[in-house]
PDB file of C-alpha atoms and ligand atoms in Angstrom:
ATOM      1  CA  MET A  90      -5.894 -10.169 -15.321  1.00  0.00           C
ATOM      2  CA  SER A  91      -5.373  -6.701 -13.937  1.00  0.00           C
ATOM      3  CA  ARG A  92      -2.884  -4.826 -11.775  1.00  0.00           C
ATOM      4  CA  THR A  93      -2.944  -2.873  -8.574  1.00  0.00           C
ATOM      5  CA  PHE A  94      -0.347  -0.860  -6.711  1.00  0.00           C
ATOM      6  CA  SER A  95       0.619  -1.678  -3.120  1.00  0.00           C
ATOM      7  CA  ILE A  96       2.809  -0.111  -0.450  1.00  0.00           C
ATOM      8  CA  ILE A  97       3.978  -1.988   2.628  1.00  0.00           C
ATOM      9  CA  LYS A  98       4.213   0.972   5.000  1.00  0.00           C
ATOM     10  CA  PRO A  99       6.932   2.002   7.517  1.00  0.00           C
ATOM     11  CA  ASP A 100       5.245   0.430  10.548  1.00  0.00           C
ATOM     12  CA  ALA A 101       5.559  -2.945   8.823  1.00  0.00           C
ATOM     13  CA  THR A 102       9.136  -2.568   7.546  1.00  0.00           C
ATOM     14  CA  LYS A 103      10.157  -1.459  11.072  1.00  0.00           C
ATOM     15  CA  ARG A 104       8.682  -4.641  12.567  1.00  0.00           C
ATOM     16  CA  ASN A 105      10.290  -6.840   9.865  1.00  0.00           C
ATOM     17  CA  ILE A 106       6.953  -8.350   8.845  1.00  0.00           C
ATOM     18  CA  THR A 107       7.067  -7.692   5.084  1.00  0.00           C
ATOM     19  CA  GLY A 108       7.402 -11.415   4.368  1.00  0.00           C
ATOM     20  CA  SER A 109       4.317 -12.214   6.451  1.00  0.00           C
ATOM     21  CA  ILE A 110       2.346  -9.622   4.472  1.00  0.00           C
ATOM     22  CA  ASN A 111       3.664 -10.945   1.155  1.00  0.00           C
ATOM     23  CA  LYS A 112       2.563 -14.430   2.221  1.00  0.00           C
ATOM     24  CA  ILE A 113      -1.029 -13.232   2.652  1.00  0.00           C
ATOM     25  CA  ILE A 114      -0.832 -11.534  -0.770  1.00  0.00           C
ATOM     26  CA  GLU A 115       0.472 -14.679  -2.457  1.00  0.00           C
ATOM     27  CA  ASP A 116      -1.848 -17.051  -0.570  1.00  0.00           C
ATOM     28  CA  ASN A 117      -4.716 -15.025  -2.065  1.00  0.00           C
ATOM     29  CA  HIS A 118      -3.424 -15.577  -5.622  1.00  0.00           C
ATOM     30  CA  LEU A 119      -2.061 -12.130  -6.299  1.00  0.00           C
ATOM     31  CA  VAL A 120       1.358 -12.238  -7.996  1.00  0.00           C
ATOM     32  CA  ILE A 121       4.042  -9.707  -6.991  1.00  0.00           C
ATOM     33  CA  VAL A 122       5.212  -8.703 -10.485  1.00  0.00           C
ATOM     34  CA  ALA A 123       7.381  -5.796  -9.267  1.00  0.00           C
ATOM     35  CA  GLN A 124       8.791  -4.862  -5.883  1.00  0.00           C
ATOM     36  CA  LYS A 125      11.386  -2.508  -4.422  1.00  0.00           C
ATOM     37  CA  ARG A 126      12.368  -1.154  -1.018  1.00  0.00           C
ATOM     38  CA  ILE A 127      12.698   2.631  -1.049  1.00  0.00           C
ATOM     39  CA  LYS A 128      12.587   5.601   1.307  1.00  0.00           C
ATOM     40  CA  LEU A 129       9.963   8.134   0.251  1.00  0.00           C
ATOM     41  CA  SER A 130      11.061  11.763   0.100  1.00  0.00           C
ATOM     42  CA  LYS A 131       8.690  14.359   1.546  1.00  0.00           C
ATOM     43  CA  ASP A 132       7.880  15.527  -2.013  1.00  0.00           C
ATOM     44  CA  GLN A 133       7.165  11.974  -3.167  1.00  0.00           C
ATOM     45  CA  ALA A 134       4.878  11.267  -0.196  1.00  0.00           C
ATOM     46  CA  GLU A 135       3.028  14.577  -0.593  1.00  0.00           C
ATOM     47  CA  GLY A 136       2.547  13.963  -4.312  1.00  0.00           C
ATOM     48  CA  PHE A 137       1.348  10.430  -3.732  1.00  0.00           C
ATOM     49  CA  TYR A 138      -1.224  11.430  -1.098  1.00  0.00           C
ATOM     50  CA  ASP A 139      -2.132  14.758  -2.776  1.00  0.00           C
ATOM     51  CA  ILE A 140      -5.832  13.815  -2.635  1.00  0.00           C
ATOM     52  CA  HIS A 141      -5.651  14.084   1.182  1.00  0.00           C
ATOM     53  CA  LYS A 142      -3.757  17.397   1.331  1.00  0.00           C
ATOM     54  CA  ASP A 143      -6.646  19.275   2.964  1.00  0.00           C
ATOM     55  CA  LYS A 144      -7.314  16.623   5.627  1.00  0.00           C
ATOM     56  CA  ALA A 145      -6.425  17.216   9.281  1.00  0.00           C
ATOM     57  CA  PHE A 146      -4.260  14.067   9.294  1.00  0.00           C
ATOM     58  CA  PHE A 147      -2.178  15.037   6.218  1.00  0.00           C
ATOM     59  CA  ALA A 148       0.966  16.381   7.953  1.00  0.00           C
ATOM     60  CA  ASP A 149       1.073  13.390  10.317  1.00  0.00           C
ATOM     61  CA  LEU A 150       0.532  11.038   7.362  1.00  0.00           C
ATOM     62  CA  ILE A 151       3.532  12.508   5.505  1.00  0.00           C
ATOM     63  CA  ASP A 152       5.733  12.307   8.631  1.00  0.00           C
ATOM     64  CA  TYR A 153       4.734   8.685   9.093  1.00  0.00           C
ATOM     65  CA  MET A 154       5.180   7.658   5.436  1.00  0.00           C
ATOM     66  CA  THR A 155       8.691   9.183   5.410  1.00  0.00           C
ATOM     67  CA  SER A 156       9.666   7.771   8.833  1.00  0.00           C
ATOM     68  CA  GLY A 157      11.271   4.627   7.419  1.00  0.00           C
ATOM     69  CA  PRO A 158      11.572   2.511   4.294  1.00  0.00           C
ATOM     70  CA  VAL A 159       8.549   1.223   2.411  1.00  0.00           C
ATOM     71  CA  ILE A 160       8.109  -1.605  -0.075  1.00  0.00           C
ATOM     72  CA  VAL A 161       6.382  -0.495  -3.281  1.00  0.00           C
ATOM     73  CA  GLN A 162       4.811  -3.292  -5.298  1.00  0.00           C
ATOM     74  CA  VAL A 163       2.787  -4.075  -8.390  1.00  0.00           C
ATOM     75  CA  LEU A 164       0.328  -6.941  -7.859  1.00  0.00           C
ATOM     76  CA  GLU A 165      -1.343  -8.841 -10.664  1.00  0.00           C
ATOM     77  CA  GLY A 166      -4.388 -11.108 -10.620  1.00  0.00           C
ATOM     78  CA  ASP A 167      -8.105 -11.364 -11.325  1.00  0.00           C
ATOM     79  CA  ASN A 168      -9.801  -8.120 -10.262  1.00  0.00           C
ATOM     80  CA  ALA A 169      -6.560  -7.080  -8.569  1.00  0.00           C
ATOM     81  CA  VAL A 170      -7.769  -3.723  -7.218  1.00  0.00           C
ATOM     82  CA  GLU A 171     -10.935  -5.071  -5.609  1.00  0.00           C
ATOM     83  CA  LYS A 172      -9.286  -8.273  -4.439  1.00  0.00           C
ATOM     84  CA  TYR A 173      -6.405  -6.484  -2.726  1.00  0.00           C
ATOM     85  CA  ARG A 174      -8.718  -3.966  -1.024  1.00  0.00           C
ATOM     86  CA  LYS A 175     -10.597  -6.959   0.399  1.00  0.00           C
ATOM     87  CA  ILE A 176      -7.387  -8.675   1.578  1.00  0.00           C
ATOM     88  CA  MET A 177      -6.126  -5.419   3.156  1.00  0.00           C
ATOM     89  CA  GLY A 178      -9.201  -4.799   5.311  1.00  0.00           C
ATOM     90  CA  THR A 179     -10.676  -1.474   6.365  1.00  0.00           C
ATOM     91  CA  THR A 180      -8.600   1.692   6.945  1.00  0.00           C
ATOM     92  CA  ASN A 181      -9.258   1.459  10.688  1.00  0.00           C
ATOM     93  CA  PRO A 182      -8.039  -1.996  11.772  1.00  0.00           C
ATOM     94  CA  GLU A 183     -10.610  -2.085  14.602  1.00  0.00           C
ATOM     95  CA  ASN A 184     -13.281  -2.603  11.936  1.00  0.00           C
ATOM     96  CA  ALA A 185     -11.308  -5.012   9.753  1.00  0.00           C
ATOM     97  CA  ASP A 186     -12.425  -8.575   9.081  1.00  0.00           C
ATOM     98  CA  ASN A 187     -10.483 -11.518  10.492  1.00  0.00           C
ATOM     99  CA  GLY A 188      -7.776 -12.765   8.166  1.00  0.00           C
ATOM    100  CA  THR A 189      -7.149  -9.375   6.561  1.00  0.00           C
ATOM    101  CA  ILE A 190      -3.682  -7.808   6.621  1.00  0.00           C
ATOM    102  CA  ARG A 191      -4.829  -4.821   8.649  1.00  0.00           C
ATOM    103  CA  LYS A 192      -6.708  -6.962  11.204  1.00  0.00           C
ATOM    104  CA  GLU A 193      -3.623  -9.105  11.631  1.00  0.00           C
ATOM    105  CA  TYR A 194      -0.873  -6.479  11.567  1.00  0.00           C
ATOM    106  CA  ALA A 195      -2.065  -2.822  11.596  1.00  0.00           C
ATOM    107  CA  LEU A 196      -1.341  -0.848  14.766  1.00  0.00           C
ATOM    108  CA  ASN A 197      -3.988   1.886  14.378  1.00  0.00           C
ATOM    109  CA  ILE A 198      -5.881   3.932  11.764  1.00  0.00           C
ATOM    110  CA  GLN A 199      -2.671   5.681  10.642  1.00  0.00           C
ATOM    111  CA  GLU A 200      -0.069   2.934  11.019  1.00  0.00           C
ATOM    112  CA  ASN A 201      -2.158   0.482   9.051  1.00  0.00           C
ATOM    113  CA  SER A 202       0.661  -1.468   7.379  1.00  0.00           C
ATOM    114  CA  VAL A 203      -0.439  -1.352   3.717  1.00  0.00           C
ATOM    115  CA  HIS A 204      -1.763   0.844   0.936  1.00  0.00           C
ATOM    116  CA  GLY A 205      -3.741  -0.408  -2.037  1.00  0.00           C
ATOM    117  CA  SER A 206      -5.127   1.483  -5.036  1.00  0.00           C
ATOM    118  CA  ASP A 207      -8.852   2.201  -4.860  1.00  0.00           C
ATOM    119  CA  SER A 208      -9.638   2.102  -8.623  1.00  0.00           C
ATOM    120  CA  ASP A 209      -8.128   0.802 -11.861  1.00  0.00           C
ATOM    121  CA  THR A 210      -7.463   4.388 -12.961  1.00  0.00           C
ATOM    122  CA  ASN A 211      -5.598   5.214  -9.749  1.00  0.00           C
ATOM    123  CA  ALA A 212      -3.731   1.893  -9.942  1.00  0.00           C
ATOM    124  CA  GLN A 213      -2.309   2.899 -13.332  1.00  0.00           C
ATOM    125  CA  ILE A 214      -1.354   6.365 -12.092  1.00  0.00           C
ATOM    126  CA  GLU A 215       0.244   5.008  -8.906  1.00  0.00           C
ATOM    127  CA  ILE A 216       2.176   2.242 -10.708  1.00  0.00           C
ATOM    128  CA  LYS A 217       3.614   4.849 -13.102  1.00  0.00           C
ATOM    129  CA  TYR A 218       4.561   7.043 -10.129  1.00  0.00           C
ATOM    130  CA  PHE A 219       7.062   4.391  -8.968  1.00  0.00           C
ATOM    131  CA  PHE A 220       7.795   1.941 -11.801  1.00  0.00           C
ATOM    132  CA  ASN A 221       8.841   1.832 -15.442  1.00  0.00           C
ATOM    133  CA  GLU A 222       7.176  -0.893 -17.477  1.00  0.00           C
ATOM    134  CA  SER A 223      10.642  -2.496 -17.867  1.00  0.00           C
ATOM    135  CA  GLU A 224      10.713  -3.144 -14.087  1.00  0.00           C
ATOM    136  CA  ILE A 225       7.468  -5.163 -14.125  1.00  0.00           C
ATOM    137  CA  HIS A 226       7.734  -8.883 -14.902  1.00  0.00           C
ATOM    138  CA  GLN A 227       4.904 -11.371 -15.167  1.00  0.00           C
TER     139      GLN A 227
HETATM  140  P1  ATP B 583      -4.544   3.835   1.603  1.00  0.00           P
HETATM  141  O1  ATP B 583      -4.889   4.970   0.656  1.00  0.00           O
HETATM  142  O2  ATP B 583      -3.227   4.060   2.322  1.00  0.00           O
HETATM  143  O3  ATP B 583      -4.639   2.506   0.920  1.00  0.00           O
HETATM  144  P2  ATP B 583      -7.199   3.847   2.638  1.00  0.00           P
HETATM  145  O4  ATP B 583      -7.611   4.015   1.209  1.00  0.00           O
HETATM  146  O5  ATP B 583      -7.765   2.705   3.405  1.00  0.00           O
HETATM  147  O6  ATP B 583      -5.628   3.767   2.764  1.00  0.00           O
HETATM  148  P3  ATP B 583      -7.467   6.704   2.970  1.00  0.00           P
HETATM  149  O7  ATP B 583      -8.732   7.345   3.421  1.00  0.00           O
HETATM  150  O8  ATP B 583      -7.088   6.804   1.528  1.00  0.00           O
HETATM  151  O9  ATP B 583      -7.499   5.172   3.454  1.00  0.00           O
HETATM  152  O10 ATP B 583      -6.304   7.309   3.869  1.00  0.00           O
HETATM  153  C1  ATP B 583      -4.950   7.216   3.476  1.00  0.00           C
HETATM  154  C2  ATP B 583      -4.116   6.903   4.696  1.00  0.00           C
HETATM  155  O11 ATP B 583      -4.121   8.015   5.572  1.00  0.00           O
HETATM  156  C3  ATP B 583      -4.632   5.748   5.564  1.00  0.00           C
HETATM  157  O12 ATP B 583      -4.281   4.483   5.086  1.00  0.00           O
HETATM  158  C4  ATP B 583      -3.975   6.056   6.888  1.00  0.00           C
HETATM  159  O13 ATP B 583      -2.596   5.689   6.904  1.00  0.00           O
HETATM  160  C5  ATP B 583      -4.108   7.568   6.924  1.00  0.00           C
HETATM  161  N1  ATP B 583      -5.372   7.990   7.568  1.00  0.00           N
HETATM  162  C6  ATP B 583      -6.614   7.932   7.041  1.00  0.00           C
HETATM  163  N2  ATP B 583      -7.543   8.397   7.888  1.00  0.00           N
HETATM  164  C7  ATP B 583      -6.869   8.776   9.002  1.00  0.00           C
HETATM  165  C8  ATP B 583      -7.245   9.357  10.263  1.00  0.00           C
HETATM  166  N3  ATP B 583      -8.517   9.634  10.536  1.00  0.00           N
HETATM  167  N4  ATP B 583      -6.266   9.617  11.160  1.00  0.00           N
HETATM  168  C9  ATP B 583      -4.966   9.345  10.882  1.00  0.00           C
HETATM  169  N5  ATP B 583      -4.538   8.807   9.717  1.00  0.00           N
HETATM  170  C10 ATP B 583      -5.469   8.524   8.788  1.00  0.00           C
HETATM  171 MG1   MG B 584      -6.773   5.486  -0.085  1.00  0.00          MG
END
């Protein structure tokens, strides 16, 4: 068993499709062991995506991620990081496999509906960024 960190992004909360996304997560045997709906501050979003601060899309990414509420989640399961990345699909939904969240729901390369950690190390860092251990329940 391992954990990953997920965000259901503003394009998805705006379209009221968070339940549809959670269904795909649960159908694939990941358990939502923590979840809350929050609005990211500019500082929070910039800190979270610090690794992309020098990219051309950074300012737009921060505007988008602070444009509406998000759902932050901790997911638990076998190989959670790798499994969730597979379920999410590629960053650009045009290249995503059928049945993935991004193929089904993403609007474009930016408004791509979900975030998932890309390594176990980053999963731990990202979970800590938003949750206390006392908020996570198996
Ligand atoms: P995430 O980190 O959100 O799970 P990812 O790992 O698939 O997504 P990253 O390369 O880490 O992709 O990019 C982070 C986010 O920045 C993307 O999910 C997307 O919202 C946005 N993004 C990435 N590349 C572009 C781009 N070329 N143009 C606009 N936005 C982009
Ligand atoms: Mg990423």
